[in-house]
Coordinates of C-alpha atoms in Angstrom, one line a residue:
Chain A
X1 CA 3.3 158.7 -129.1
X2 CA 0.6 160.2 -126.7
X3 CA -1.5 163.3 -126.6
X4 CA 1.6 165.6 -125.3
X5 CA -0.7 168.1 -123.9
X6 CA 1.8 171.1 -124.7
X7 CA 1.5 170.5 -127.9
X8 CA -1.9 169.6 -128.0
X9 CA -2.7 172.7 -126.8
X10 CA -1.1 174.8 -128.4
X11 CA -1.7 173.1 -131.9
X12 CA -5.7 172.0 -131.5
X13 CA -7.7 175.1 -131.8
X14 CA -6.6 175.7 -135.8
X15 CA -7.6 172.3 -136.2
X16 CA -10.6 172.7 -134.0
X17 CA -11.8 176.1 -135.6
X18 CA -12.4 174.2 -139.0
X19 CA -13.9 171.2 -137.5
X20 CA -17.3 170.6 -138.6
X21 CA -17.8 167.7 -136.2
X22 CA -17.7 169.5 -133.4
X23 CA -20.6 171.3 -134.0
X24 CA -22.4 167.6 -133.9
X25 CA -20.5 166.5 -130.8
X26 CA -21.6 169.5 -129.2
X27 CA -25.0 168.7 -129.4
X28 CA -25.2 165.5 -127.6
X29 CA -23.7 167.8 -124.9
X30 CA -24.5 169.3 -121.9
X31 CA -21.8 171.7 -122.0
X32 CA -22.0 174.1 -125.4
X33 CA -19.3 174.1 -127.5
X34 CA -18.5 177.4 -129.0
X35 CA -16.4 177.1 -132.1
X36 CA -14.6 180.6 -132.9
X37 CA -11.9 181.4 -135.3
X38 CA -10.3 182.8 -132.0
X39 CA -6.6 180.3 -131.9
X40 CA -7.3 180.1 -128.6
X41 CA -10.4 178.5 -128.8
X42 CA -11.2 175.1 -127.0
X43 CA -14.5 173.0 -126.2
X44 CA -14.6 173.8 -122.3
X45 CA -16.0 170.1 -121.8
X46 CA -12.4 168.6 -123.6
X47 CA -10.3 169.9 -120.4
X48 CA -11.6 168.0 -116.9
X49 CA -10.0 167.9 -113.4
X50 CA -10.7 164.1 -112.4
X51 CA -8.4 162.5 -109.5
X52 CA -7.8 159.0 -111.1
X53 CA -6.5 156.3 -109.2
X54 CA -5.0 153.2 -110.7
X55 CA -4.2 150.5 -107.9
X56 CA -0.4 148.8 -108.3
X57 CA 0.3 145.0 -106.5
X58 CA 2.7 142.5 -106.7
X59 CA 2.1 140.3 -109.8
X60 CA -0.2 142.3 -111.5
X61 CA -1.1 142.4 -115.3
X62 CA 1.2 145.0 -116.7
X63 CA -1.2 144.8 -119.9
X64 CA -4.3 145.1 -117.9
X65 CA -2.6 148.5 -116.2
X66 CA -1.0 149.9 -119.1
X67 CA -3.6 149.9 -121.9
X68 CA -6.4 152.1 -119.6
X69 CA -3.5 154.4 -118.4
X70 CA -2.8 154.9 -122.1
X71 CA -5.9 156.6 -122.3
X72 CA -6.7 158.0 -118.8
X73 CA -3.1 159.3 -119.4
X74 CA -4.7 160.9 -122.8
X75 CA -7.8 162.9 -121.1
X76 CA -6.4 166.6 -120.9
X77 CA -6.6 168.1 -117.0
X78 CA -6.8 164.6 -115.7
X79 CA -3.9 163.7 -112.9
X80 CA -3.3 160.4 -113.2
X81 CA -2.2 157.8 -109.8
X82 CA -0.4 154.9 -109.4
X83 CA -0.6 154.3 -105.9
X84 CA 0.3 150.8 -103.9
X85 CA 1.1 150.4 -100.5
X86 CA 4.3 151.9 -100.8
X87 CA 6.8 153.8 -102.4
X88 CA 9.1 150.8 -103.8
X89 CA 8.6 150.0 -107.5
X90 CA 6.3 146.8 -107.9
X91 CA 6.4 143.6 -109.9
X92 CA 4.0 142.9 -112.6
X93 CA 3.2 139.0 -113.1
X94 CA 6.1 139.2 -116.5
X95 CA 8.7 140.7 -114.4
X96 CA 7.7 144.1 -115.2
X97 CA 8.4 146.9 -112.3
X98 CA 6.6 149.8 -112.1
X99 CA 7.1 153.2 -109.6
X100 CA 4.2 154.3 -107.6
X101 CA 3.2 158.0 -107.5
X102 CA 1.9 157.7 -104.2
X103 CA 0.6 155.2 -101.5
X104 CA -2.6 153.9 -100.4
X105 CA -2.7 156.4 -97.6
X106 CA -1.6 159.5 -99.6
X107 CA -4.0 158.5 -102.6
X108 CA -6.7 161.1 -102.8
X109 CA -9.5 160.5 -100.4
X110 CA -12.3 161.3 -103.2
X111 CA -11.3 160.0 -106.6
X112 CA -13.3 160.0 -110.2
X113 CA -11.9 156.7 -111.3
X114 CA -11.0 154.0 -109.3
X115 CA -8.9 151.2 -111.2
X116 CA -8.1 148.1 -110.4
X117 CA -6.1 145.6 -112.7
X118 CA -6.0 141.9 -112.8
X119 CA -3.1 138.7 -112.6
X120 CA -3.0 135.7 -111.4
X121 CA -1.8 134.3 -108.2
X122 CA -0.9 138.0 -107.2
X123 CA -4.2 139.0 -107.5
X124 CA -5.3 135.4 -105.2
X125 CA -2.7 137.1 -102.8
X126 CA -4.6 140.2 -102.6
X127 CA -8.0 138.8 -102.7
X128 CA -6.6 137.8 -99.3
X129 CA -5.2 141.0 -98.0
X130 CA -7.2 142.5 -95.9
X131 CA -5.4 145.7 -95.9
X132 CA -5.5 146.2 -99.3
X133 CA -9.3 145.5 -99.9
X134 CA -10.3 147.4 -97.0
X135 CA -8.8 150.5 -98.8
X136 CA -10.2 149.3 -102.3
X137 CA -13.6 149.2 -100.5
X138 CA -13.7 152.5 -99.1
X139 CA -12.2 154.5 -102.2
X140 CA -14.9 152.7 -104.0
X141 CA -17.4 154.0 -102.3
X142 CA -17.0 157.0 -103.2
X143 CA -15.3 157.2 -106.2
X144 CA -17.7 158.5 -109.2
X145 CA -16.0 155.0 -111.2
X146 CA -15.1 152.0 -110.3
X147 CA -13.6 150.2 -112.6
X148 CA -11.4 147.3 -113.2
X149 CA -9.6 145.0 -116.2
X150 CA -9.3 141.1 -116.2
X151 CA -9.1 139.4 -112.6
X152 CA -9.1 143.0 -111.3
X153 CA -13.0 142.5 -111.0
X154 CA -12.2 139.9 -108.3
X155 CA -10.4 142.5 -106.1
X156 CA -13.4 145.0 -106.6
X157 CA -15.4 142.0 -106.0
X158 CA -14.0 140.5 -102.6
X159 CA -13.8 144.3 -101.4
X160 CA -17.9 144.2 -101.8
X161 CA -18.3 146.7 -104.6
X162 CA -19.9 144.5 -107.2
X163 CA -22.8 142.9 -105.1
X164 CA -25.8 143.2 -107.6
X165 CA -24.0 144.7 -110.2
X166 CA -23.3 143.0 -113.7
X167 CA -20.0 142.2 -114.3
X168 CA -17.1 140.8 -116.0
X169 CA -13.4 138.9 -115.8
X170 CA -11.2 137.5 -117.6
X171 CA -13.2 134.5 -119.2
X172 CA -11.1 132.0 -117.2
X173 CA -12.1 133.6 -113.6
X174 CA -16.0 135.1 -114.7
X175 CA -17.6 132.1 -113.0
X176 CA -15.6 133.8 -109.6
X177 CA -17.9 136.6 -109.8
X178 CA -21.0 134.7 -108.4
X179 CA -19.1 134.4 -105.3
X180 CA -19.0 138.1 -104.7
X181 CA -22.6 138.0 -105.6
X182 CA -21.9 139.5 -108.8
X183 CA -23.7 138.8 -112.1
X184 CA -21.6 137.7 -114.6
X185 CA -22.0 139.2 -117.9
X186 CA -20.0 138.4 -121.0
X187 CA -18.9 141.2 -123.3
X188 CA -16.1 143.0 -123.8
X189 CA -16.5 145.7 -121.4
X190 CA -19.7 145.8 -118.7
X191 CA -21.2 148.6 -117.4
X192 CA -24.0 148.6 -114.5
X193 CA -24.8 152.0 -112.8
X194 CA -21.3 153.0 -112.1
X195 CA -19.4 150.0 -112.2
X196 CA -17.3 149.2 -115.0
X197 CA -15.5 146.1 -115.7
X198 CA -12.9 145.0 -118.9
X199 CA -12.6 141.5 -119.8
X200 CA -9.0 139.7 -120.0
X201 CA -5.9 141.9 -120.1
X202 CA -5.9 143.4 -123.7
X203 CA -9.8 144.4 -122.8
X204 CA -8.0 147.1 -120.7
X205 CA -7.6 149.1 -123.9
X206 CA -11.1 149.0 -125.3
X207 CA -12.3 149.8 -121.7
X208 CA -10.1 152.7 -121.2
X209 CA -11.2 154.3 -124.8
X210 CA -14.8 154.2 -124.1
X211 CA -14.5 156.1 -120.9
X212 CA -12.2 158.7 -122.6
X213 CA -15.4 159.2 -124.7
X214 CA -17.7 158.8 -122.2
X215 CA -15.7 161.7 -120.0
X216 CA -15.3 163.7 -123.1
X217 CA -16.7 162.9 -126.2
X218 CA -16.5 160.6 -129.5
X219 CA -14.6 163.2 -131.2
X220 CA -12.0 163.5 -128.3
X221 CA -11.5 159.5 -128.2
X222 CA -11.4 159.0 -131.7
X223 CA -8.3 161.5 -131.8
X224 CA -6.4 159.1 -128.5
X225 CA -8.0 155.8 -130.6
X226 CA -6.1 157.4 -133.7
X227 CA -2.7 158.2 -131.4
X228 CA -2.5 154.9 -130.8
X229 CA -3.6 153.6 -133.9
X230 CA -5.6 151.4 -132.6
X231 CA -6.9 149.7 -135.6
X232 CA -5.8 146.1 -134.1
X233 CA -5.1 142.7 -136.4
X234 CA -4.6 139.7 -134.3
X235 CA -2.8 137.6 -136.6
X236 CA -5.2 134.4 -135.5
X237 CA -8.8 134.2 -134.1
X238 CA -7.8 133.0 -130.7
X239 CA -8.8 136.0 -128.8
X240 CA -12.3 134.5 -127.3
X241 CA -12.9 130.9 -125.5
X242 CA -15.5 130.8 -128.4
X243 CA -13.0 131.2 -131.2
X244 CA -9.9 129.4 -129.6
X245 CA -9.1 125.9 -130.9
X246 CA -10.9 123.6 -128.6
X247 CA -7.6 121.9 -128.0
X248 CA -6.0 125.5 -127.0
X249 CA -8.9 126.4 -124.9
X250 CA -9.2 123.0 -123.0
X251 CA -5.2 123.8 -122.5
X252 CA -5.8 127.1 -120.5
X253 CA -9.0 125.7 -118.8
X254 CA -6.1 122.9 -117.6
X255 CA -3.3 125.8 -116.7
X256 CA -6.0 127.6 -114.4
X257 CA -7.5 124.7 -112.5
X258 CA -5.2 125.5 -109.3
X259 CA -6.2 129.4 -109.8
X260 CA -10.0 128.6 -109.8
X261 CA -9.5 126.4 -106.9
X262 CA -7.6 128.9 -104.9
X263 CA -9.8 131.6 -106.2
X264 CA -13.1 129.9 -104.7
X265 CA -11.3 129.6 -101.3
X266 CA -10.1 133.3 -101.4
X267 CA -13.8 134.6 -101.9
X268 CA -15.1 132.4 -99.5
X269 CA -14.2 134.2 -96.9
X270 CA -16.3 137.5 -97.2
X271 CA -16.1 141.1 -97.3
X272 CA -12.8 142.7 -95.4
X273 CA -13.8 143.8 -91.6
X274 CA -14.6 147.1 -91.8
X275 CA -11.8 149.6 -89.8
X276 CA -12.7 152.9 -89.1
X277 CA -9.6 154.1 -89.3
X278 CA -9.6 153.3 -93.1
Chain B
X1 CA -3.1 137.0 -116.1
X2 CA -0.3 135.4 -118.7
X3 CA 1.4 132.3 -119.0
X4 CA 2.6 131.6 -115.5
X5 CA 5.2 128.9 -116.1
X6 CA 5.5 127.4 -113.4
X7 CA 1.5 126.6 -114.0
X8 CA 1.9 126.3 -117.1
X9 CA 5.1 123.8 -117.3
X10 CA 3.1 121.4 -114.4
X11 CA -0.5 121.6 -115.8
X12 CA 0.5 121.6 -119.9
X13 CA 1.5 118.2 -120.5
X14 CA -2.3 116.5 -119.5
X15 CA -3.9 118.7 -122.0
X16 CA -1.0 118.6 -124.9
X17 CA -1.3 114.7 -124.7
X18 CA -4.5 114.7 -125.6
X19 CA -4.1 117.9 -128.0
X20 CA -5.1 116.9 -132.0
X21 CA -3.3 120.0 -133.4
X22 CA 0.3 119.4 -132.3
X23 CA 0.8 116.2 -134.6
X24 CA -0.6 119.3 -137.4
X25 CA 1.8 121.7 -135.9
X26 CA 4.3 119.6 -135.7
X27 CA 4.3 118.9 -139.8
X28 CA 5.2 122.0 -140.1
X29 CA 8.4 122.4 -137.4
X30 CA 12.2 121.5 -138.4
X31 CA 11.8 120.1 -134.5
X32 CA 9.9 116.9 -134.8
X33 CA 7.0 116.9 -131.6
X34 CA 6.8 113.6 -129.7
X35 CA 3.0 113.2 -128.5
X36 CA 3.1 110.4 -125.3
X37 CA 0.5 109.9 -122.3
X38 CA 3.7 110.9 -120.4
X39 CA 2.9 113.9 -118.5
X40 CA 6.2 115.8 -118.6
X41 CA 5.4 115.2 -122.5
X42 CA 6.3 119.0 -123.7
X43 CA 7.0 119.7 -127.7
X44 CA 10.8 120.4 -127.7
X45 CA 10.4 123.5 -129.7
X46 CA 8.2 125.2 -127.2
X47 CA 10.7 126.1 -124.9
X48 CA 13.3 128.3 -126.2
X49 CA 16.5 130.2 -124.3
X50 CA 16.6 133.5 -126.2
X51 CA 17.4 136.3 -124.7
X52 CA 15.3 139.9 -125.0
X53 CA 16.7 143.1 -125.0
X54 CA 13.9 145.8 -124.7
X55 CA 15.1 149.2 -124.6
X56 CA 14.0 151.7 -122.0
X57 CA 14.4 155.3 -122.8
X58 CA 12.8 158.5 -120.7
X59 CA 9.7 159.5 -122.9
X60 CA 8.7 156.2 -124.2
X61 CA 5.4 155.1 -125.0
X62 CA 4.5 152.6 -122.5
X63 CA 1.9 151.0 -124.2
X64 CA 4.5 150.2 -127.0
X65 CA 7.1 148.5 -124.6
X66 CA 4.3 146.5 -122.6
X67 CA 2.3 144.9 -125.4
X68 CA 5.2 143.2 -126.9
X69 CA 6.5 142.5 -123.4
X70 CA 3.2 140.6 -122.5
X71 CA 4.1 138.5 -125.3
X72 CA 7.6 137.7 -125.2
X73 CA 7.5 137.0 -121.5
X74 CA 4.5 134.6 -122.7
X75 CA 7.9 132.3 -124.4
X76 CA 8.7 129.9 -122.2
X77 CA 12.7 129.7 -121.2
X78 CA 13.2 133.4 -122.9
X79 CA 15.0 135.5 -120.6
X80 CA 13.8 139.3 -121.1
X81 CA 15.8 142.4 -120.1
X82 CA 14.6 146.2 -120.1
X83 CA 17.6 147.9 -120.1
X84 CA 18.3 151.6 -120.2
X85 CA 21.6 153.9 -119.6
X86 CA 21.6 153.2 -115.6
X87 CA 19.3 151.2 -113.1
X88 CA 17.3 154.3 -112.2
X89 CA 13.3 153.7 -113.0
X90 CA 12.4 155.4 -116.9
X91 CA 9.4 157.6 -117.1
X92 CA 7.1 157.5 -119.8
X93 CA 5.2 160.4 -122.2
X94 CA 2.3 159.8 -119.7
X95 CA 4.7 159.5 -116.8
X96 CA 4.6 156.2 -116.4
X97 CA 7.9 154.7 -114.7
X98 CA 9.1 151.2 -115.4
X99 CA 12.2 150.1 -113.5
X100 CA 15.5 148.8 -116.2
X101 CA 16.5 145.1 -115.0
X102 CA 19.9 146.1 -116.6
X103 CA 22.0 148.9 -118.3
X104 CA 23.4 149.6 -121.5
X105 CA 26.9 148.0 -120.5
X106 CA 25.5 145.1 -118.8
X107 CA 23.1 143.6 -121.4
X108 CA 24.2 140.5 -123.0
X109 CA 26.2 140.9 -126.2
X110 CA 24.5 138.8 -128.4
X111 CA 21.0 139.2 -128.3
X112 CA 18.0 137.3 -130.3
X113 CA 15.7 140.0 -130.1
X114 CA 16.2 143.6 -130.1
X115 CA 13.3 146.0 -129.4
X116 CA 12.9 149.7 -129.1
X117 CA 10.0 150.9 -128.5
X118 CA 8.5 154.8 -130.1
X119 CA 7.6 157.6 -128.3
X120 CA 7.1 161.7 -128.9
X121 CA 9.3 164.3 -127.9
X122 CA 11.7 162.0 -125.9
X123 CA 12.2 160.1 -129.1
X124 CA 13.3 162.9 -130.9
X125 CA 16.1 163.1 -127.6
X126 CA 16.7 160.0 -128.5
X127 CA 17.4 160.5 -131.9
X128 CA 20.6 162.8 -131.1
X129 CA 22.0 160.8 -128.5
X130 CA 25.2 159.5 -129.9
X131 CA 26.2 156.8 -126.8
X132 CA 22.3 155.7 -127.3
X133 CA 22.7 155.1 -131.3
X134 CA 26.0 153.5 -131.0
X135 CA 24.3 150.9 -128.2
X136 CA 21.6 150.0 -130.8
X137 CA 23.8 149.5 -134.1
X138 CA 26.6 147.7 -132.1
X139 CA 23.3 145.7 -130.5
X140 CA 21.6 145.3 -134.3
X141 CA 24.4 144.2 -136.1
X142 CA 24.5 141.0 -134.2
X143 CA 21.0 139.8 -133.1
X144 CA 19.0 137.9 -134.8
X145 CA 15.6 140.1 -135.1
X146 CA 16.0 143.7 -134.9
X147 CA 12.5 145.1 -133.8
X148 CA 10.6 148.7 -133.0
X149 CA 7.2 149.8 -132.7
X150 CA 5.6 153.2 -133.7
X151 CA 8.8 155.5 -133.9
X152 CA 11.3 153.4 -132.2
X153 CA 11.8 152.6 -136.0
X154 CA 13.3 156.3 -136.3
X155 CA 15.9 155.2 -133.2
X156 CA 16.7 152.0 -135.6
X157 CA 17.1 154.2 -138.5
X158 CA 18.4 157.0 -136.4
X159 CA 21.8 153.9 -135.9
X160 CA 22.0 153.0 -139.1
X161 CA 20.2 149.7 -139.0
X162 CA 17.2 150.0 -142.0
X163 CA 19.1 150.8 -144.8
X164 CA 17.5 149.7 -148.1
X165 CA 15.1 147.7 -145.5
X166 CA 11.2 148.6 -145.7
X167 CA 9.7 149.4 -142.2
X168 CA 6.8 150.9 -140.3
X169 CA 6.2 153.5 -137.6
X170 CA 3.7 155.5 -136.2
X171 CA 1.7 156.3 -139.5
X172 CA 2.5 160.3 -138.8
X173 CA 5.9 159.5 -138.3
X174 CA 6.2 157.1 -141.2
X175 CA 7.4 160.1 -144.0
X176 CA 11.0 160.7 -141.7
X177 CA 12.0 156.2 -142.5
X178 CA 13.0 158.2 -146.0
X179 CA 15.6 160.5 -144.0
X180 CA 17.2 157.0 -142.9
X181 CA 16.9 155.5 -146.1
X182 CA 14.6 153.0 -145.1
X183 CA 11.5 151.9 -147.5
X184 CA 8.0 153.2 -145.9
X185 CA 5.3 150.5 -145.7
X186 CA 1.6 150.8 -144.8
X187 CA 1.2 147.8 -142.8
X188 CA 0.3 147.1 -139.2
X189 CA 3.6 144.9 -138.9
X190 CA 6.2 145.0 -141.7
X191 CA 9.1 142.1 -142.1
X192 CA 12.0 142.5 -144.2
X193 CA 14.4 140.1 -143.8
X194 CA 15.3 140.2 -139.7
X195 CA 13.8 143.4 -139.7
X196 CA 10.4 143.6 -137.9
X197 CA 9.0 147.2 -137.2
X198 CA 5.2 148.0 -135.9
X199 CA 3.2 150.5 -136.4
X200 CA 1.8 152.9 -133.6
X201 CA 1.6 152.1 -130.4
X202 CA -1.1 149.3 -129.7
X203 CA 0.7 147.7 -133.1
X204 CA 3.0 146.2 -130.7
X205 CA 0.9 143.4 -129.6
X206 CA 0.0 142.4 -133.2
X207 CA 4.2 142.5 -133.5
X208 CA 4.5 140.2 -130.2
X209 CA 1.6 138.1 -131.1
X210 CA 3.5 137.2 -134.7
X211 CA 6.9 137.0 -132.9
X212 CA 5.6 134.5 -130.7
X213 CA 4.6 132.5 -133.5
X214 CA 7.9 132.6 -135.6
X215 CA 9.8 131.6 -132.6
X216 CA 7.4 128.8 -131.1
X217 CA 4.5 127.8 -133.5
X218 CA 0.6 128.6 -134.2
X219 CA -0.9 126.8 -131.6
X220 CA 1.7 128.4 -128.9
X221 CA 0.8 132.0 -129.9
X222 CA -3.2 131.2 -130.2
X223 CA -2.7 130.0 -126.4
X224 CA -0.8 133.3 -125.3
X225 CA -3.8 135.4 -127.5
X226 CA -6.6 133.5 -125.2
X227 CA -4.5 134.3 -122.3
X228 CA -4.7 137.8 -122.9
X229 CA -8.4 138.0 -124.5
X230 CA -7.2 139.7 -127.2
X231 CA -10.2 139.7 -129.4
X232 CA -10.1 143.8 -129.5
X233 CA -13.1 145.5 -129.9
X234 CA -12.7 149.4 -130.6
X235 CA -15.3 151.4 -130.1
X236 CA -14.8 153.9 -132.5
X237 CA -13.5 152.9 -136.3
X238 CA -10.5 156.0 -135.9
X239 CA -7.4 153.9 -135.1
X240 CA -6.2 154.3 -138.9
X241 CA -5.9 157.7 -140.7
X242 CA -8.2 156.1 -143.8
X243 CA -11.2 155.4 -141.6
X244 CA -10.4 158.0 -138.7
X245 CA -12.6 161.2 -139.5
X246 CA -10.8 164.0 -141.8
X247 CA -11.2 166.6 -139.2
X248 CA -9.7 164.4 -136.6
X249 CA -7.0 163.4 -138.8
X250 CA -6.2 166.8 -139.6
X251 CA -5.8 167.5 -136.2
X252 CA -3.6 165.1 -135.0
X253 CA -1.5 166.0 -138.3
X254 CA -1.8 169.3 -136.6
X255 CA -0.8 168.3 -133.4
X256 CA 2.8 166.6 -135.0
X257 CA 3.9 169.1 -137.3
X258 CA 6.5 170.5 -134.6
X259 CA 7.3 166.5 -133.8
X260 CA 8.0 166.6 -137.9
X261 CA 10.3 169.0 -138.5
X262 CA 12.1 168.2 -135.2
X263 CA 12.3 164.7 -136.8
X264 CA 13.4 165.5 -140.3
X265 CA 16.4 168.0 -138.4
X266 CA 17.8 165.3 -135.8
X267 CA 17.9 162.6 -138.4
X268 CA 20.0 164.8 -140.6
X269 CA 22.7 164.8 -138.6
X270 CA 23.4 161.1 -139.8
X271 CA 24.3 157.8 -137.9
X272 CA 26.4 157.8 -135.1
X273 CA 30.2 157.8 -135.2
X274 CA 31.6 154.1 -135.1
X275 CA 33.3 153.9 -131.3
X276 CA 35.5 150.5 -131.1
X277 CA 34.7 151.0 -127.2
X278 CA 31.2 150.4 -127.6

């Protein structure tokens, strides 16, 4: 279950007109909320028009994309993208296809949210793809947010977007970030100016939730938090390198010795040429 | 990034020898686990051969396909279909389209693990589509974990499947299990014999996480939780309707009063007609 805007709609403002929080969220607004007992009425600031752009690759994180596009999906007015180099459905790193909505050169030339998941040797691939980060580079310079989930920070990274800016990976690959002459923070999700980075794949969700509020407000993302009941209970404490059983974390250190390798090679060789016709 | 096996398979074996917890995880296994310095040394149990059959439906919830997907394709030697009525890609509620890798007709007969994941108004579709039942109770009846998260429960119910079984769904769906004669629980995941249902939508990775467990061991499923970070860290404290704000409760019960009645009517019309053909 989603927000189904239709119904949302329709169905919010009876809700809304009793809503005594709104009053509250409205003052930590710009935009004033007027609460009537009109059945039409609506905060103005809950509907938006962003272009969002969520970039698709071949073995990418099908997590990492699908818990932010949960959310983005959930922001009312929003048009969501899923745009890759072309039309043809692409493979996530689980065998996981998904359909593009448009292509790198039909994806709006000005975009709100840029979005960039994470994988493993798919994203070394494209951390080597000049094509790709050439057009990550220049929609990220002017996108209002760019953003990113678990190795996804390494594409943002080798495109030149996150030189001086805090950021964050999956905990595996976060030592990558120095190459790209980021500064590797660790938390959940890091923000610096306009850059906003997730930490491994499930992070996606947390990351994509506080933007919802962020772009709308706490009352808006606690309704898409309660959709999705997210109220998570990992059934161990294995989540975090710090929590992980030594013997389980010196296990995935092992897995992703060839990946940090390859990964240090990849960023070693710079920022894509630029290419005016980009 | 998730448990790329081929990584996985080559790198494992230095880091299980010299793992402390398998001789403790391997006290509790039927399969006895054989600990050498020999570095294709790999516990027996940890590679199984079942075979996953997710179902794909237009109007899914994406988010509760894709976090149990993350985990089963985490189990090594599982073989994991998405299958839907034809080959052609399935969008989502938030018009997300994942490609089937088979249809109804060719996925394998006997499966281990059936999954259906919820949705909104396409469920309710869902619920009155008589070849679509008849797929999933001729399905159920023979594999060996019958599975759903948020209101694929009501597709499970919908084809006769949780009789006298208690089950979850999406906690403003969870009323309509009575109209199948299942037994509503409040729990994040619920077991009842092979019955394993989730609640909403991001309850699907706390179901995959367990599943992964049950079918390999502790240690396996704390390695695929690392993989994916998944130490969740909601911003708000909304993802439950006990600690989500009344007002915002209210209006998502608001929101799901037509998805209600819609509910309650399609899942009167009982379960599908047997069809020896199916």
């Amino acid at each position: 279950m989603t927000i189904e805007r239709r119904l949302f709609l329709r169905k919010a403002a009876a809700a809304l007109a009793a809503s005594p929080w709104l009053a509250g969220a409205a003052e930590d607004k710009a935009t004033p909320v007027t609460v009537t007992h009109d059945m039409s009425a609506m905060p103005a600031h809950w509907t938006g028009k962003e272009q969002i752009g969520m970039l698709l690759y071949p073995g990418f994180t099908a997590l990492d994309f699908v818990g932010p596009q949960y959310m983005f999906a959930g922001l009312m007015g929003a048009t969501v993208h899923h745009f890759a180099k072309t039309m043809a459905s692409v493979p996530s790193d689980t065998h996981l296809s998904i359909s593009p909505t448009t292509t790198l050169a039909q994806c709006p030339a000005e975009l709100d949210i840029l979005f960039v998941p994470g994988g493993g040797e798919g994203t070394l691939a494209a951390l080597r793809d000049e094509e790709l980060l050439r057009f990550v580079a220049q929609r990220g310079a002017s996108a209002k947010w760019v953003t990113s989930v678990c190795t996804g920070s390494l594409v943002l990274g080798a495109a030149g977007l996150l030189k001086g800016y805090k950021a964050t990976s999956h905990w595996v690959a976060r030592p990558l970030l120095t190459d790209v002459g980021a500064i590797p923070a660790e938390a959940r999700v890091v923000q610096d100016r306009n850059r906003i980075t997730g930490a491994g794949v499930s992070a996606g969700l947390d990351l994509g939730l506080r933007m919802v509020a962020m772009l709308r407000d706490q009352p808006y993302a606690e309704t898409v938090q309660l959709l999705a009941e997210y109220a998570p209970e990992p059934p161990f404490n294995a989540g975090s390198p710090r929590t992980a059983p030594p013997a389980v974390k010196a296990m995935v250190d092992d897995m992703f010795k060839g990946f940090m390798a390859q990964g240090h090679s990849a960023l070693a060789r710079g920022e894509p040429t630029k290419d005016s016709t980009s």
